[in-house]
CSV table of C-alpha atoms in Angstrom, one decimal:
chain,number,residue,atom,x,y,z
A,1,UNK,CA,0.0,0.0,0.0
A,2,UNK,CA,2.9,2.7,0.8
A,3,UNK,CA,4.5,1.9,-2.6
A,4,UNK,CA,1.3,2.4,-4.0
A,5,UNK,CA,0.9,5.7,-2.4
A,6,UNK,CA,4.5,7.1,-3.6
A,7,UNK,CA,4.0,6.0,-6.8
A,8,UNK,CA,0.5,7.8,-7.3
A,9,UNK,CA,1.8,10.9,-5.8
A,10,UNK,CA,4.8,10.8,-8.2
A,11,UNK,CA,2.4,10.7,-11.0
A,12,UNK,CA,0.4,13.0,-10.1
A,13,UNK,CA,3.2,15.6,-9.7
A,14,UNK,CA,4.5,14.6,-13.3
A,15,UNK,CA,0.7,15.2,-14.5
A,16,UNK,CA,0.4,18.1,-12.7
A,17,UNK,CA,3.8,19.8,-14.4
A,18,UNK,CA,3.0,18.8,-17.9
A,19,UNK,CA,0.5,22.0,-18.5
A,20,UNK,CA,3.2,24.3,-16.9
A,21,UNK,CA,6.3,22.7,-19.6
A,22,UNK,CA,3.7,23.2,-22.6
A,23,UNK,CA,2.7,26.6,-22.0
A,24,UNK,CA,6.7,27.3,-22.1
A,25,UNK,CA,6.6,26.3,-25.6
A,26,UNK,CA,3.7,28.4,-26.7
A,27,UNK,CA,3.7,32.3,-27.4
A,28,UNK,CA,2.0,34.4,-25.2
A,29,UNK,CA,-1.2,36.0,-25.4
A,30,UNK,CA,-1.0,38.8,-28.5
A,31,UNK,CA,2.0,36.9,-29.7
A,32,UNK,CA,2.5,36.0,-33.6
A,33,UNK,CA,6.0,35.5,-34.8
A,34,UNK,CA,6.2,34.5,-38.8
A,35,UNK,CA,9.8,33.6,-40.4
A,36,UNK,CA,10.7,33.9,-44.1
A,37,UNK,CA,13.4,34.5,-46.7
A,38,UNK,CA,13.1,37.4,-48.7
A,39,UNK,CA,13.5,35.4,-51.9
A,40,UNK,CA,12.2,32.0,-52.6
A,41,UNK,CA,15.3,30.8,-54.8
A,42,UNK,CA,18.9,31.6,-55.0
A,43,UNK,CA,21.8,30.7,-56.5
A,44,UNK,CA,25.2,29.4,-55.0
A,45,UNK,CA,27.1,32.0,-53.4
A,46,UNK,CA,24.1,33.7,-53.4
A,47,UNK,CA,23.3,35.9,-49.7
A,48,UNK,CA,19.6,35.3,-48.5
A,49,UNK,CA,18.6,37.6,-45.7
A,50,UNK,CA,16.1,35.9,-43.3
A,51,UNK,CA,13.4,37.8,-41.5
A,52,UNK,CA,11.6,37.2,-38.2
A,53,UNK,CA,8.4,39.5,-37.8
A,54,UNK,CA,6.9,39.5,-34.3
A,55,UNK,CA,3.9,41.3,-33.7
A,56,UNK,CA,3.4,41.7,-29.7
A,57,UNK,CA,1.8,44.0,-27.3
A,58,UNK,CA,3.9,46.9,-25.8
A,59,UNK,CA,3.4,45.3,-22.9
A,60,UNK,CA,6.1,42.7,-24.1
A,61,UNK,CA,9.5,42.6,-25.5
A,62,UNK,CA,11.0,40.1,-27.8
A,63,UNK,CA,14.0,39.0,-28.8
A,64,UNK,CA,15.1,36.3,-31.4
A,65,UNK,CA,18.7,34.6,-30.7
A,66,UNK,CA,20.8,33.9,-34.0
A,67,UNK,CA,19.3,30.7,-36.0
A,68,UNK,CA,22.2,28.5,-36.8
A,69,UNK,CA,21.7,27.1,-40.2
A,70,UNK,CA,23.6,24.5,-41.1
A,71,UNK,CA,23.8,25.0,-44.6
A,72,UNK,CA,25.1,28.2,-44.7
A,73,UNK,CA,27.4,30.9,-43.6
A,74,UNK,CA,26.0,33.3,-41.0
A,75,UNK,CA,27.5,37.1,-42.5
A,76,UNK,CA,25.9,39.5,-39.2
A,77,UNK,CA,24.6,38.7,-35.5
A,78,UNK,CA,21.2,40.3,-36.7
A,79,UNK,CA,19.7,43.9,-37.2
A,80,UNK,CA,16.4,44.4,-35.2
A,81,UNK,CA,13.7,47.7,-35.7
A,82,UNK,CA,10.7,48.1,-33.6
A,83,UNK,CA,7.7,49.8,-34.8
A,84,UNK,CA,4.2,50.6,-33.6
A,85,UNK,CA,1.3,49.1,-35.3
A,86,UNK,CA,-2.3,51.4,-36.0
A,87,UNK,CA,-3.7,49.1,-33.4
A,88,UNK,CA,-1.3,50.5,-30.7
A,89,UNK,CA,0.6,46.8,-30.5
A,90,UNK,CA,4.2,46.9,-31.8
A,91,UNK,CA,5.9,44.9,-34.5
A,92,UNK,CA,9.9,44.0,-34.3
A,93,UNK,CA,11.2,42.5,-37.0
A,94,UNK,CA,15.1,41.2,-36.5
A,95,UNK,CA,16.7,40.2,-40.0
A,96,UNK,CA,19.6,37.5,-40.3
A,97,UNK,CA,21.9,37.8,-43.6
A,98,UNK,CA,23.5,34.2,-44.8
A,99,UNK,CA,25.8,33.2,-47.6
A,100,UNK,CA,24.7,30.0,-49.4
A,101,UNK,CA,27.3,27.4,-51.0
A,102,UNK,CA,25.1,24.7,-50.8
A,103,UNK,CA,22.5,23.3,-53.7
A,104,UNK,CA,18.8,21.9,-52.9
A,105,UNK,CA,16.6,23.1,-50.1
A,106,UNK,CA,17.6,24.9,-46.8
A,107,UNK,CA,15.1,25.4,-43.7
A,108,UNK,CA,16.2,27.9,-41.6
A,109,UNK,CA,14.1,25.0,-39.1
A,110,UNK,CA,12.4,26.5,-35.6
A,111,UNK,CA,13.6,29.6,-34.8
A,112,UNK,CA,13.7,30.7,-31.1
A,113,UNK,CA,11.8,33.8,-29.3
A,114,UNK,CA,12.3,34.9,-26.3
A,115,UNK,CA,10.0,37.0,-24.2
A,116,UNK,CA,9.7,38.8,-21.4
A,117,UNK,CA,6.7,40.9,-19.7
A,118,UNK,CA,6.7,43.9,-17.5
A,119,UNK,CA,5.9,41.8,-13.9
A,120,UNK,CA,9.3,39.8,-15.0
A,121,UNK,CA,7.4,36.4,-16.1
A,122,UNK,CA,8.8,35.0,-19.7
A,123,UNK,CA,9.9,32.2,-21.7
A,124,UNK,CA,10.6,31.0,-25.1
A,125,UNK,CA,8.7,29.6,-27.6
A,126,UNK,CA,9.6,28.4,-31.5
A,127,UNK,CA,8.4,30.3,-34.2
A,128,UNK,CA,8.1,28.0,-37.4
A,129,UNK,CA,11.5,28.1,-39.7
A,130,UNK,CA,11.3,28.8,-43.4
A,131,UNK,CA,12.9,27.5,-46.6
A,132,UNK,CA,15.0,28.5,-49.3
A,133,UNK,CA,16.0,26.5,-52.5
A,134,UNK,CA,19.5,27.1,-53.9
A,135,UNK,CA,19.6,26.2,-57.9
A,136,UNK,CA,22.5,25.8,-59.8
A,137,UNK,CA,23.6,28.2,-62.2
A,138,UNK,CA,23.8,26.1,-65.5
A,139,UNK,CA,20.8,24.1,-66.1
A,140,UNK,CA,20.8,20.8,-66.9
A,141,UNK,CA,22.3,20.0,-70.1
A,142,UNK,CA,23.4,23.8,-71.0
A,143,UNK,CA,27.3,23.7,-72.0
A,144,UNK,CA,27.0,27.5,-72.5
A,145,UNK,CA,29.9,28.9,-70.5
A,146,UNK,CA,28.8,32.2,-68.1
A,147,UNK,CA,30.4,34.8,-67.2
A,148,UNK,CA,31.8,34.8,-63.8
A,149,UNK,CA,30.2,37.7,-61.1
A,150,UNK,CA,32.3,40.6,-60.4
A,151,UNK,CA,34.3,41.1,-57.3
A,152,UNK,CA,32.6,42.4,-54.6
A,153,UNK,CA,33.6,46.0,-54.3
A,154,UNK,CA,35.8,47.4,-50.9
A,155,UNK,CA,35.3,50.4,-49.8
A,156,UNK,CA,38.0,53.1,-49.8
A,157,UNK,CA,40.3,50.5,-52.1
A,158,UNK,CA,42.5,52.5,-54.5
A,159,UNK,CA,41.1,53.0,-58.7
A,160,UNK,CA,41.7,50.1,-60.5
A,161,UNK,CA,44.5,52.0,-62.6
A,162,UNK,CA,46.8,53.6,-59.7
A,163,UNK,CA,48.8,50.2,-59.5
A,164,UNK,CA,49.5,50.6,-63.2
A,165,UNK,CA,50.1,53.8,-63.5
A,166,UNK,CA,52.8,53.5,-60.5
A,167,UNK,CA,54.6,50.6,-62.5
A,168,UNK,CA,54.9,52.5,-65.2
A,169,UNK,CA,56.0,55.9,-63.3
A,170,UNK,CA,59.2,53.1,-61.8
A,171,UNK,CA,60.0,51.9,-65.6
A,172,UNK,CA,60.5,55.5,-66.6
A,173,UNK,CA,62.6,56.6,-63.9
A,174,UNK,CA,65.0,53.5,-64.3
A,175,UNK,CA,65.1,54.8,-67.7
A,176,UNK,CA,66.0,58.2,-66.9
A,177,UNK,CA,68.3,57.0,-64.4
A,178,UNK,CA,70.2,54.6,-67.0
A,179,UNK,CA,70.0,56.9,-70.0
A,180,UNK,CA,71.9,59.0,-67.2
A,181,UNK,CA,74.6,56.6,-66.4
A,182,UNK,CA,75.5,56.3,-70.1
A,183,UNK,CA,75.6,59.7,-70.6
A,184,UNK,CA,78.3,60.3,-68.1
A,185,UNK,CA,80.2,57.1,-69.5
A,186,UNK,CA,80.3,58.4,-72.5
A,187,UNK,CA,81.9,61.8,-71.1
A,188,UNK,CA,84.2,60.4,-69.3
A,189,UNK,CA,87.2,62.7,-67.3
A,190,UNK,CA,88.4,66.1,-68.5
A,191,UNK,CA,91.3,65.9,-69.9
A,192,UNK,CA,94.2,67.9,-67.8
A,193,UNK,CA,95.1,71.0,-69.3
A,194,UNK,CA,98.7,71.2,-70.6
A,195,UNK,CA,101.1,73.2,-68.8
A,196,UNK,CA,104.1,74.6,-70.6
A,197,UNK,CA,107.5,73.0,-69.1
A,198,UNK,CA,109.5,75.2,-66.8
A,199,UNK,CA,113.1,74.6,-68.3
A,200,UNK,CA,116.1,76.6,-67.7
A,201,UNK,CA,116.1,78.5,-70.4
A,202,UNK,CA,112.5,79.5,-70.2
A,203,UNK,CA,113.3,81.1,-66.7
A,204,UNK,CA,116.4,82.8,-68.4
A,205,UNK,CA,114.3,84.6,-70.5
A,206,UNK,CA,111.6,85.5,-68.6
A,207,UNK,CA,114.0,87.4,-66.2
A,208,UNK,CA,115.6,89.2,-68.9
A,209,UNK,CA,112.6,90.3,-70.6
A,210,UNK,CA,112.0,92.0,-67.2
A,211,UNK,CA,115.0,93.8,-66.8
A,212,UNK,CA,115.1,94.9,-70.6
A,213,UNK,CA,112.7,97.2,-70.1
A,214,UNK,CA,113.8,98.6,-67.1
A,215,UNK,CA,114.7,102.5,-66.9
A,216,UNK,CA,118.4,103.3,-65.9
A,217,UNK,CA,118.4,107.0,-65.2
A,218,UNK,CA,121.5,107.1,-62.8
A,219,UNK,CA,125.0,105.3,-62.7
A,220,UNK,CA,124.0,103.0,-59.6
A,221,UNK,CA,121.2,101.6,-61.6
A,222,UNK,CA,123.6,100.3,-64.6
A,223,UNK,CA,125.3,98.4,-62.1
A,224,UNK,CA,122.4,97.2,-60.8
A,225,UNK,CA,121.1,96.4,-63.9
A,226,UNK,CA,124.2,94.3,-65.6
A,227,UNK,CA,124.5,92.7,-62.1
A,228,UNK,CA,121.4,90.9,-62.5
A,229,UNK,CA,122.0,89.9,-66.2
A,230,UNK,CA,124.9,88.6,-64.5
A,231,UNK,CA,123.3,87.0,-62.3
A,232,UNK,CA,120.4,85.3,-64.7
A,233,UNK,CA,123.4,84.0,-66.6
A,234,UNK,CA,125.0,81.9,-64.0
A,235,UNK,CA,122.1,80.6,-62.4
A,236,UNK,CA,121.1,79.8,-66.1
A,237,UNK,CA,124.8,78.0,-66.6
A,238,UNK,CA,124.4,76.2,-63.3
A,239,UNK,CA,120.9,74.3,-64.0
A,240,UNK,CA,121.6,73.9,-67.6
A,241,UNK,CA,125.3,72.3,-66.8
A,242,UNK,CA,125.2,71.1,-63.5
A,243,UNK,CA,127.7,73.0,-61.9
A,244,UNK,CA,128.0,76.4,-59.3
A,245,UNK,CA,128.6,78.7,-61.6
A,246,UNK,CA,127.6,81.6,-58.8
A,247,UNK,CA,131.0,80.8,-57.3
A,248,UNK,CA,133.2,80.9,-60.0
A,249,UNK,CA,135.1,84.0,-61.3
A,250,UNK,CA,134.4,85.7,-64.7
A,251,UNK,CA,137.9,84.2,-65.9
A,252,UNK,CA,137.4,80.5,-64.4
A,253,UNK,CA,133.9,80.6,-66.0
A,254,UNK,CA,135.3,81.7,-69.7
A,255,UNK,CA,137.6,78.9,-69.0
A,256,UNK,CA,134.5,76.3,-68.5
């Protein structure tokens, strides 16, 4: 009789907590939530933006987690706008962009809302997923080639010419610089200026021209003046010859 007891009372609380763990599940009073993809079709590589519409009563806010598709690649964490409805109630709509490499159906399957009310009560319930077919780009049995899409555009990347134009700036300067280089090759080093040769006799006349013209008007000055000529003419004798002939009298240099 006692394990009779236990076990009706065990059942009975098991019964009694099923109506509480369904209405967990369900939305709330005022609550409709409706899921779809923009567009019905796509192609591969195609993005498909997903949109969850929840019309509610200001009373209640909503929020929708990110649905994980396994199909695809998620590209944001979700945008979400609120707005308020003629009716008073408000409408939030929370939009999921994907990238699709994958061909054949994909279901976004249940998609998770959460709410909350203003006394702090809430749950979640599942709003029904929607479906998106991804075609291939050539039908079956077209051998046409297509052309492939364009690159996706990045902001603030430099025109599509600056990274010729900059090559071709470089090939001209090395240009420049070698026409240069050839230039001064070609030159080559100025040649050295000839210098006329300083010989002895050179020397002899330049001193003589200098007294030649000289002006003599007293005695003192002829002396002077055949003293140097003298003079020029031994120091001429003694580099030309190779001997002193500064210390040698006029009669032992007559006899040289």
């Amino acid at each position: 009789r006692r394990l009779a007891f236990v076990l009706s009372v065990v059942v009975g609380l098991a019964l009694a907590g099923l109506p509480a763990a369904a209405s967990a599940q369900q939305a709330p009073d005022g609550v409709t939530a409706v899921v779809r993809f923009t567009e019905s079709n796509a192609t591969i590589g195609d993005r498909a933006t997903l949109v969850v519409r929840i019309e509610h009563p200001d009373s209640i806010v909503v929020t929708v987690p990110l649905p994980e598709i396994a199909d695809a690649e998620v590209l944001n964490d979700g945008e979400t706008i609120t707005s308020t409805l003629p009716d008073g109630r408000q409408a939030t709509e929370t939009t999921f962009l994907y990238q699709l490499f994958n061909l054949g159906p994909i279901e976004s399957g249940p998609v998770p809302v959460r709410w909350i009310q203003e006394d702090g009560t809430g749950g979640e319930f599942a709003a029904p997923g929607a479906q998106i077919t991804v075609l291939s780009v050539r039908q079956p049995g077209d051998e046409a080639l297509r052309p492939l899409k364009p690159p996706l555009a990045i902001e603030g990347a430099p025109p599509a010419w600056l990274l010729p134009g900059a090559i071709l700036l470089g090939a001209l300067v090395l240009v420049a610089l070698a026409v240069l280089g050839v230039r001064r090759l070609r030159r080559g080093e100025p040649e050295a200026e000839e210098r006329p040769v300083d010989t002895p006799e050179q020397s002899a006349r330049e001193r003589l021209a200098v007294v030649q013209h000289a002006r003599l008007p007293e005695e003192a000055e002829f002396q002077r003046f055949y003293g140097t000529i003298a003079a020029v003419v031994r120091e001429y004798l003694a580099a030309r010859f190779g001997f002193n002939a500064t210390a040698l009298t006029s009669r032992e240099l007559e006899a040289r």
